[in-house]
Amino acid sequence: MARVVFLNGAFLPADEAKVSVMDRGFLFSDGVYEGVGILGGHLVDNEPHLERFERSMREIQITNPHSRAEWTRLEEELVRRNGVAEGFLYIQITRGVAERDFMFPKAVDPTVMMFTQAKSIANSPAAETGVAVITVEDQRWRRRDIKSVSLLAQVLAKQAAGDAGAQEAWMVEDGFVTEGGSSSAFIVTKAGNIVVRPLSNAILPGITRKSLLRLSKEAGITLEERLFTVQEAYDAAEAFLTSASNFVLPVVSIDGRPVGDGKPGPLTQRLRHLYLDMARVPAEAAQ
Ligand code: PDD
């Protein structure tokens, strides 16, 4: 089945979906995006993802062209047209097409685009084995709370990870881990507490992070929302990452040093299952 993408109001075969070279997303990275996991044909945590998307648009002053209900309908239609049972939905909005000029153009429609990717998340091999991460300097701008399409620092960080045989880069600022190139970073102390960096402009407010913190609280697991150093991560009992495209993934080594016994940790596995149980129940059924 040919992939169908959504572009500016139309569902099109991917090879017919074209954007101008004058699009400000292409010229300036002047846009924001969102990514939502798909499980059992349903969007996981879609409401908070759309909420964050709306906030990202507001923060860079792009006028939101759709209501929450319209976004949801368009997303669900795209998932249906592509027959995706499990994977990822990508949504992007840019300020639109205009003659190149740094200042905002007047009266320009934003460019809206969505596509889906089929991907195994619930039974991914990486969830069984865990992943390796390396640490790199965080070279990003100061508004990391905005889900900007400007991802060059993350592209370079994740390529460095790939070159080192790892799957993710944990970015470090002033000795403290900020987050992963495309995921939130967690450690588990030897006392069994979860440690995660508190929200601020230094990190993206991860939606999977938010759900996981709620589930951990409900399960009575102690949580420390605070900064942690690279050394603390080396010394942790367990480590893991969260994202819409992977849910909860064990981290089994950091900079080549095994975390704990070098295998996915028991608390990480428990949290992964708690998250999966939540994700398997479609949002409307859960209400
Ligand atoms: N990335 N931190 C960063 C820098 C991210 O790019 C992401 C997500 C996360 C996790 O957020 P969430 O749980 O809401 O997916 C944290 C997506 C998956 C991506 O760019 O592909």
Short mmCIF file of C-alpha atoms and ligand atoms in Angstrom, two decimals:
data_model
loop_
_atom_site.label_atom_id
_atom_site.label_comp_id
_atom_site.label_asym_id
_atom_site.label_seq_id
_atom_site.Cartn_x
_atom_site.Cartn_y
_atom_site.Cartn_z
CA MET A 1 0.00 0.00 0.00
CA ALA A 2 1.46 3.40 -1.01
CA ARG A 3 2.01 5.72 1.92
CA VAL A 4 -0.56 8.49 2.30
CA VAL A 5 0.53 11.79 3.83
CA PHE A 6 -1.51 14.77 4.91
CA LEU A 7 -0.50 18.13 3.45
CA ASN A 8 -2.43 21.39 3.83
CA GLY A 9 -5.88 19.90 3.99
CA ALA A 10 -5.43 16.99 1.59
CA PHE A 11 -4.59 13.29 1.95
CA LEU A 12 -2.12 12.56 -0.85
CA PRO A 13 0.15 9.75 -2.05
CA ALA A 14 3.56 10.58 -0.52
CA ASP A 15 5.22 11.23 -3.90
CA GLU A 16 2.60 13.85 -4.77
CA ALA A 17 3.00 15.79 -1.52
CA LYS A 18 5.29 18.71 -2.41
CA VAL A 19 6.39 21.75 -0.40
CA SER A 20 7.96 24.90 -1.87
CA VAL A 21 11.71 25.55 -1.51
CA MET A 22 10.63 28.90 -0.06
CA ASP A 23 8.92 27.20 2.88
CA ARG A 24 10.22 28.80 6.08
CA GLY A 25 10.60 25.37 7.64
CA PHE A 26 13.13 24.54 4.92
CA LEU A 27 14.91 27.93 5.03
CA PHE A 28 14.83 28.82 8.75
CA SER A 29 13.60 25.74 10.68
CA ASP A 30 10.71 28.08 11.42
CA GLY A 31 8.29 25.46 12.65
CA VAL A 32 7.35 23.02 15.38
CA TYR A 33 6.35 19.39 15.42
CA GLU A 34 4.83 16.62 17.46
CA GLY A 35 5.19 12.84 17.50
CA VAL A 36 2.59 10.42 18.84
CA GLY A 37 2.91 6.67 19.37
CA ILE A 38 0.37 4.30 17.80
CA LEU A 39 -0.58 1.03 19.47
CA GLY A 40 -3.45 -1.25 18.41
CA GLY A 41 -4.34 1.36 15.76
CA HIS A 42 -4.88 3.99 18.49
CA LEU A 43 -2.94 7.16 19.24
CA VAL A 44 -1.30 6.92 22.66
CA ASP A 45 -1.61 9.94 24.97
CA ASN A 46 -2.87 11.99 22.04
CA GLU A 47 -4.55 14.71 24.13
CA PRO A 48 -1.40 15.79 25.98
CA HIS A 49 0.57 15.58 22.72
CA LEU A 50 -1.88 17.96 21.03
CA GLU A 51 -1.79 20.20 24.09
CA ARG A 52 2.01 20.42 23.84
CA PHE A 53 1.75 21.01 20.07
CA GLU A 54 -0.67 23.90 20.65
CA ARG A 55 1.72 25.35 23.21
CA SER A 56 4.70 25.05 20.82
CA MET A 57 2.70 26.93 18.15
CA ARG A 58 1.76 29.66 20.62
CA GLU A 59 5.35 30.05 21.82
CA ILE A 60 6.59 30.81 18.29
CA GLN A 61 3.42 32.70 17.30
CA ILE A 62 2.16 30.40 14.57
CA THR A 63 -1.62 30.66 14.31
CA ASN A 64 -3.11 27.24 14.93
CA PRO A 65 -5.25 26.43 11.87
CA HIS A 66 -7.24 23.59 13.47
CA SER A 67 -9.29 22.95 16.58
CA ARG A 68 -8.33 20.06 18.89
CA ALA A 69 -11.22 18.03 17.47
CA GLU A 70 -10.09 18.70 13.88
CA TRP A 71 -6.49 17.72 14.62
CA THR A 72 -7.73 14.50 16.20
CA ARG A 73 -9.98 13.68 13.27
CA LEU A 74 -7.16 14.33 10.75
CA GLU A 75 -4.68 12.24 12.73
CA GLU A 76 -7.09 9.33 13.09
CA GLU A 77 -7.97 9.49 9.41
CA LEU A 78 -4.29 9.34 8.45
CA VAL A 79 -3.65 6.35 10.71
CA ARG A 80 -6.68 4.62 9.21
CA ARG A 81 -5.70 5.37 5.59
CA ASN A 82 -2.22 3.96 6.18
CA GLY A 83 -3.50 0.96 8.11
CA VAL A 84 -0.93 1.50 10.87
CA ALA A 85 -1.52 -0.81 13.83
CA GLU A 86 1.71 0.09 15.63
CA GLY A 87 4.15 2.93 15.05
CA PHE A 88 4.46 6.68 15.08
CA LEU A 89 2.54 9.67 13.79
CA TYR A 90 4.54 12.78 12.90
CA ILE A 91 2.88 16.24 12.68
CA GLN A 92 4.69 19.35 11.54
CA ILE A 93 3.65 22.95 11.09
CA THR A 94 5.81 25.71 9.64
CA ARG A 95 5.14 29.42 9.30
CA GLY A 96 4.50 28.89 5.59
CA VAL A 97 5.87 29.92 2.20
CA ALA A 98 7.15 33.46 1.61
CA GLU A 99 10.02 35.40 0.07
CA ARG A 100 13.10 34.89 2.25
CA ASP A 101 13.06 37.48 5.02
CA PHE A 102 13.76 36.85 8.69
CA MET A 103 10.74 38.72 9.98
CA PHE A 104 7.35 37.00 10.00
CA PRO A 105 5.53 37.30 6.65
CA LYS A 106 2.05 38.82 6.76
CA ALA A 107 -1.08 36.88 5.85
CA VAL A 108 0.62 33.59 5.04
CA ASP A 109 -0.99 30.22 5.66
CA PRO A 110 1.12 27.81 7.68
CA THR A 111 2.28 24.57 6.05
CA VAL A 112 0.73 21.58 7.82
CA MET A 113 2.07 18.09 7.20
CA MET A 114 1.59 14.67 8.81
CA PHE A 115 2.89 11.20 8.06
CA THR A 116 2.92 7.84 9.80
CA GLN A 117 5.65 5.25 10.27
CA ALA A 118 4.88 1.60 10.97
CA LYS A 119 7.20 0.36 13.72
CA SER A 120 7.25 -2.35 16.34
CA ILE A 121 7.23 -0.67 19.76
CA ALA A 122 5.62 -3.12 22.19
CA ASN A 123 7.84 -6.04 21.11
CA SER A 124 10.90 -4.19 19.88
CA PRO A 125 14.18 -6.11 20.22
CA ALA A 126 15.69 -3.03 21.91
CA ALA A 127 13.19 -3.42 24.75
CA GLU A 128 14.49 -6.96 25.37
CA THR A 129 18.20 -6.20 25.20
CA GLY A 130 18.24 -2.57 26.30
CA VAL A 131 20.19 0.15 24.54
CA ALA A 132 23.61 1.74 24.89
CA VAL A 133 23.93 5.49 25.33
CA ILE A 134 26.88 7.83 25.18
CA THR A 135 27.11 11.26 26.77
CA VAL A 136 27.75 14.37 24.67
CA GLU A 137 27.78 18.10 25.34
CA ASP A 138 24.32 19.68 25.03
CA GLN A 139 24.79 22.17 22.21
CA ARG A 140 21.15 23.27 21.83
CA TRP A 141 19.47 26.64 22.17
CA ARG A 142 17.78 27.76 25.41
CA ARG A 143 14.14 27.05 24.60
CA ARG A 144 14.25 23.27 24.56
CA ASP A 145 10.73 23.22 26.00
CA ILE A 146 9.51 24.14 22.50
CA LYS A 147 9.35 21.14 20.16
CA SER A 148 11.18 22.96 17.37
CA VAL A 149 11.99 21.30 14.03
CA SER A 150 15.49 22.72 14.44
CA LEU A 151 17.15 19.46 15.44
CA LEU A 152 20.73 19.82 14.19
CA ALA A 153 22.28 19.45 17.65
CA GLN A 154 20.28 16.24 18.16
CA VAL A 155 21.17 14.94 14.69
CA LEU A 156 24.87 15.41 15.48
CA ALA A 157 24.50 13.96 18.99
CA LYS A 158 22.65 10.87 17.75
CA GLN A 159 25.06 10.37 14.86
CA ALA A 160 27.94 10.45 17.37
CA ALA A 161 26.06 7.81 19.35
CA GLY A 162 25.59 5.68 16.24
CA ASP A 163 29.26 6.04 15.32
CA ALA A 164 30.14 4.78 18.83
CA GLY A 165 27.82 1.77 18.44
CA ALA A 166 25.19 3.28 20.77
CA GLN A 167 21.52 4.01 20.14
CA GLU A 168 21.02 7.28 22.02
CA ALA A 169 23.02 10.28 23.21
CA TRP A 170 22.43 11.75 26.65
CA MET A 171 23.18 15.44 26.47
CA VAL A 172 25.08 17.07 29.31
CA GLU A 173 25.15 20.67 30.51
CA ASP A 174 27.29 21.88 33.44
CA GLY A 175 27.94 18.26 34.39
CA PHE A 176 24.23 17.37 34.61
CA VAL A 177 22.30 15.21 32.15
CA THR A 178 19.59 17.24 30.41
CA GLU A 179 17.88 14.56 28.27
CA GLY A 180 18.35 12.20 25.35
CA GLY A 181 18.63 13.33 21.73
CA SER A 182 15.01 12.28 21.23
CA SER A 183 13.97 10.95 24.63
CA SER A 184 13.73 11.77 28.34
CA ALA A 185 16.51 10.36 30.57
CA PHE A 186 15.95 8.52 33.87
CA ILE A 187 18.10 6.71 36.40
CA VAL A 188 17.17 4.45 39.31
CA THR A 189 19.21 4.80 42.50
CA LYS A 190 20.52 1.83 44.48
CA ALA A 191 17.72 2.62 46.98
CA GLY A 192 15.18 2.04 44.19
CA ASN A 193 14.16 5.67 43.65
CA ILE A 194 13.52 7.04 40.19
CA VAL A 195 15.48 10.20 39.40
CA VAL A 196 14.46 12.54 36.57
CA ARG A 197 15.32 16.12 35.76
CA PRO A 198 12.56 18.61 36.66
CA LEU A 199 10.79 20.47 33.86
CA SER A 200 12.27 23.79 32.74
CA ASN A 201 13.33 25.47 29.49
CA ALA A 202 16.36 23.13 29.51
CA ILE A 203 14.36 20.07 28.41
CA LEU A 204 11.31 19.07 26.40
CA PRO A 205 8.36 18.27 28.67
CA GLY A 206 8.10 14.64 27.57
CA ILE A 207 4.56 13.28 27.37
CA THR A 208 5.72 9.71 28.03
CA ARG A 209 7.70 11.09 30.99
CA LYS A 210 4.53 12.71 32.34
CA SER A 211 2.46 9.52 32.06
CA LEU A 212 5.24 7.43 33.51
CA LEU A 213 5.56 9.72 36.54
CA ARG A 214 1.82 9.38 37.14
CA LEU A 215 1.98 5.58 36.84
CA SER A 216 5.02 5.40 39.16
CA LYS A 217 3.24 7.51 41.75
CA GLU A 218 0.18 5.26 41.56
CA ALA A 219 2.46 2.23 42.02
CA GLY A 220 4.01 3.82 45.13
CA ILE A 221 7.51 4.14 43.65
CA THR A 222 9.58 6.96 45.14
CA LEU A 223 10.44 9.70 42.70
CA GLU A 224 13.15 12.34 42.94
CA GLU A 225 12.64 15.18 40.45
CA ARG A 226 16.13 16.69 40.48
CA LEU A 227 19.23 17.14 38.38
CA PHE A 228 21.66 14.21 38.18
CA THR A 229 25.29 14.09 37.09
CA VAL A 230 26.95 11.78 34.58
CA GLN A 231 28.78 10.13 37.49
CA GLU A 232 25.47 9.38 39.22
CA ALA A 233 24.24 7.84 36.01
CA TYR A 234 27.38 5.64 35.83
CA ASP A 235 26.76 4.55 39.43
CA ALA A 236 22.99 4.01 39.04
CA ALA A 237 21.32 0.65 39.66
CA GLU A 238 19.27 1.04 36.48
CA ALA A 239 18.71 3.57 33.74
CA PHE A 240 16.05 4.02 31.09
CA LEU A 241 14.66 6.42 28.55
CA THR A 242 11.13 7.33 27.51
CA SER A 243 9.65 8.65 24.26
CA ALA A 244 6.49 8.41 22.19
CA SER A 245 8.37 6.30 19.63
CA ASN A 246 9.81 3.79 22.14
CA PHE A 247 7.69 4.13 25.29
CA VAL A 248 10.08 2.89 28.03
CA LEU A 249 13.48 1.48 26.95
CA PRO A 250 16.12 0.08 29.31
CA VAL A 251 19.57 1.69 29.10
CA VAL A 252 22.19 -0.98 29.78
CA SER A 253 25.40 0.96 29.25
CA ILE A 254 26.55 4.56 29.44
CA ASP A 255 29.82 5.56 27.73
CA GLY A 256 30.72 1.87 27.49
CA ARG A 257 30.24 1.21 31.24
CA PRO A 258 27.55 -1.30 32.15
CA VAL A 259 24.65 0.11 34.18
CA GLY A 260 24.07 -2.19 37.18
CA ASP A 261 24.66 -5.71 35.93
CA GLY A 262 24.44 -4.57 32.30
CA LYS A 263 20.96 -6.04 31.78
CA PRO A 264 17.54 -4.33 31.70
CA GLY A 265 16.69 -3.60 35.32
CA PRO A 266 13.64 -5.04 37.15
CA LEU A 267 12.09 -1.66 38.00
CA THR A 268 12.57 -0.51 34.39
CA GLN A 269 10.80 -3.63 33.14
CA ARG A 270 7.97 -3.12 35.59
CA LEU A 271 7.55 0.48 34.46
CA ARG A 272 7.62 -0.57 30.81
CA HIS A 273 4.80 -3.01 31.47
CA LEU A 274 2.78 -0.46 33.43
CA TYR A 275 3.14 1.95 30.52
CA LEU A 276 2.21 -0.70 27.94
CA ASP A 277 -0.90 -1.67 29.91
CA MET A 278 -1.98 1.97 29.93
CA ALA A 279 -1.16 2.45 26.22
CA ARG A 280 -3.09 -0.67 25.18
CA VAL A 281 -6.34 0.78 26.48
CA PRO A 282 -7.65 3.29 23.92
CA ALA A 283 -8.24 6.71 25.47
CA GLU A 284 -12.03 6.65 24.96
CA ALA A 285 -12.30 3.25 26.70
CA ALA A 286 -10.26 4.53 29.65
CA GLN A 287 -12.69 7.37 30.38
N1 PDD B 1 11.22 12.93 20.50
N2 PDD B 1 13.27 14.94 24.66
C1 PDD B 1 13.47 15.22 23.37
C2 PDD B 1 14.58 16.14 23.00
C3 PDD B 1 12.66 14.62 22.37
O1 PDD B 1 12.86 14.91 21.08
C4 PDD B 1 11.64 13.72 22.77
C5 PDD B 1 10.72 13.08 21.78
C6 PDD B 1 11.47 13.47 24.14
C7 PDD B 1 10.38 12.55 24.65
O2 PDD B 1 9.13 13.18 24.58
P1 PDD B 1 7.80 12.34 24.35
O3 PDD B 1 7.72 11.36 25.45
O4 PDD B 1 6.74 13.36 24.42
O5 PDD B 1 7.91 11.67 23.00
C8 PDD B 1 12.29 14.10 25.06
C9 PDD B 1 10.38 12.37 19.44
C10 PDD B 1 9.94 10.99 19.73
C11 PDD B 1 11.09 12.51 18.11
O6 PDD B 1 11.62 13.59 17.88
O7 PDD B 1 11.11 11.56 17.32
#
